[in-house]
């Protein structure tokens, strides 16, 4: 049974995939009202719940946080990554609603609809006070031409507007397809009659329209922010409204929500909504069902598509990756148990069909297997890279042309303080995983269960002695493989056994002169 906490108001119809699943217990309560936070596997939020590091520390069983919407600025993604919690969002479920809301705000702004509405309702009939401006023929500056910005551009063109766009990541091809003019920021500022921002709130975009840049706009400009509070600096807005440079402002979002800057809201020419961009039945159903389906998939061990802190894998790609992902995790466990010493670097080389897949994900699986043997906290593909770095372990991956002769091959080298460990493995469809090289010895075994790894001198009688010691300790041998480099030289023996191998058995083995070392590895 999985426990899912829905801590903000999210459409029940959208949550149906979770609510109707008998293996899922859904609790709809604010975080502050829940006293057994440690039991939840998944947390679903909109923007009200702040997913802080402190909350993540309390939710010790949490595996996934889902944001029913786009912006994840209420989630400490870095902390989630550190604790191995996947963060997903619903990036496009509310695009149309937010674009329509922005457009409604724009029309309301230039035609003074909110102010006129208040006036009529108060008994006035003051037609001359609300002389407006047409959108037709005006230049609309769009800053950020992503999902929402693009939908606004389409609507603006239908209204006969000239669309000027600033987006540093906009390709010429895309600008051409949308029929917009790709400009420098200063050009948009200087030429646009109306400017609307549609970027995420980042270090670069915070205060993007601040004192300096608003100063570069046309006198009489209209400004809109239906993206994130802070992209337009509120103090700068107040200044330019006071001096009459900015003619009108429409805000759906604020630096602090609910807004505390009353001075800004007191301007007659500022119109505002309480973060309503995504507040339509359709958008709420879309985002809720998107995240509900993703969370269900995730809890059932399937790939998620809109992860903020994991590579995005489609089902098709995940199915192809899964055998290598499992193999890499085992190789990580094998390497860690073999090394049992500080490690500086892990290098992984991918060859053949595996090299065509999302290898960064497979590398993370190796690291998760490796670090899982060594650290106390949860390690998974989300936080493995971060934990490796924190522990001073560097890692690299390379793609090589097929030198191993296998259809696919994962080759790993782990450099420790005192020695180096290397392993090569392959996955053969319908046959399974095989380790084909251990520390430079040719070998062929299925990595599973209780493995006894013996380094010895290639001499007659060694194998028999090892078999006898195991027999004397009541350990049955399931499989056995030997590998050597030269006749009479160093050799290895890899045995898979049906029973746990204890320290006494290891001590009995290493007493023989021709047995260099013996280790147990549990896979
Ligand atoms: N008001 C609401 O209810 C509501 C609803 C949904 C989304 N949003 C917000 O709207 C914004 C846009 O959402 P989206 O889904 O279109 O996102 P998106 O990721 O599709 O688009 C963002 C665009 O901004 C561009 N960009 C990034 N940095 C930039 C910079 N420094 N200068 C110019 N452009 C830059 C990117 O290239 C991208 O094209 C986000 O902040 C999101 O949180 C608000
Ligand atoms: O949940 C909401 O209504 C806010 C949505 C919006 O800001 C988002 O980022 O998707």
XYZ file of N, CA, C and O and ligand atoms in Angstrom, residues 46-47 67-71 94 227-228 275 278-279 284, ligand 2:
66
model
N 0.122 22.257 -5.102
C 0.070 23.332 -6.106
C 1.122 24.335 -5.654
O 2.268 23.951 -5.485
N 0.748 25.604 -5.432
C 1.806 26.543 -5.043
C 1.750 26.911 -3.567
O 2.695 27.486 -3.039
N 4.173 18.581 -8.595
C 3.625 19.927 -8.622
C 2.549 19.957 -9.697
O 2.867 19.784 -10.891
N 1.294 20.150 -9.270
C 0.203 20.233 -10.234
C 0.228 21.628 -10.853
O -0.557 22.500 -10.500
N 1.158 21.856 -11.750
C 1.348 23.153 -12.385
C 2.764 23.209 -12.952
O 3.445 22.176 -13.031
N 3.187 24.424 -13.315
C 4.488 24.557 -13.971
C 5.599 24.900 -12.973
O 6.558 24.156 -12.784
N 5.461 26.077 -12.326
C 6.564 26.618 -11.516
C 6.841 25.739 -10.299
O 5.919 25.365 -9.583
N -1.635 23.862 -18.047
C -2.315 25.141 -17.831
C -1.841 26.244 -18.784
O -2.134 27.418 -18.574
N 3.491 35.794 -14.977
C 4.437 34.664 -14.905
C 4.829 34.405 -13.454
O 4.253 33.539 -12.789
N 5.765 35.187 -12.944
C 6.181 35.052 -11.555
C 6.480 36.411 -10.962
O 7.135 37.249 -11.607
N -3.305 35.496 -8.639
C -2.619 34.330 -9.235
C -3.649 33.354 -9.832
O -3.735 32.194 -9.436
N -3.862 29.941 -13.933
C -4.172 28.523 -14.181
C -5.522 28.133 -13.603
O -5.877 26.957 -13.621
N -6.260 29.119 -13.102
C -7.501 28.775 -12.407
C -8.682 28.649 -13.358
O -9.570 29.504 -13.404
N -7.090 22.932 -14.295
C -6.939 22.187 -13.040
C -7.140 20.693 -13.252
O -6.459 19.882 -12.640
O -1.458 26.239 -8.934
C -1.703 27.327 -9.452
O -2.814 27.766 -9.643
C -0.521 28.176 -9.953
C -0.092 27.689 -11.279
C 1.054 28.390 -11.906
O 1.610 29.408 -11.195
C 2.086 27.405 -12.349
O 3.260 27.663 -12.183
O 1.687 26.391 -12.930
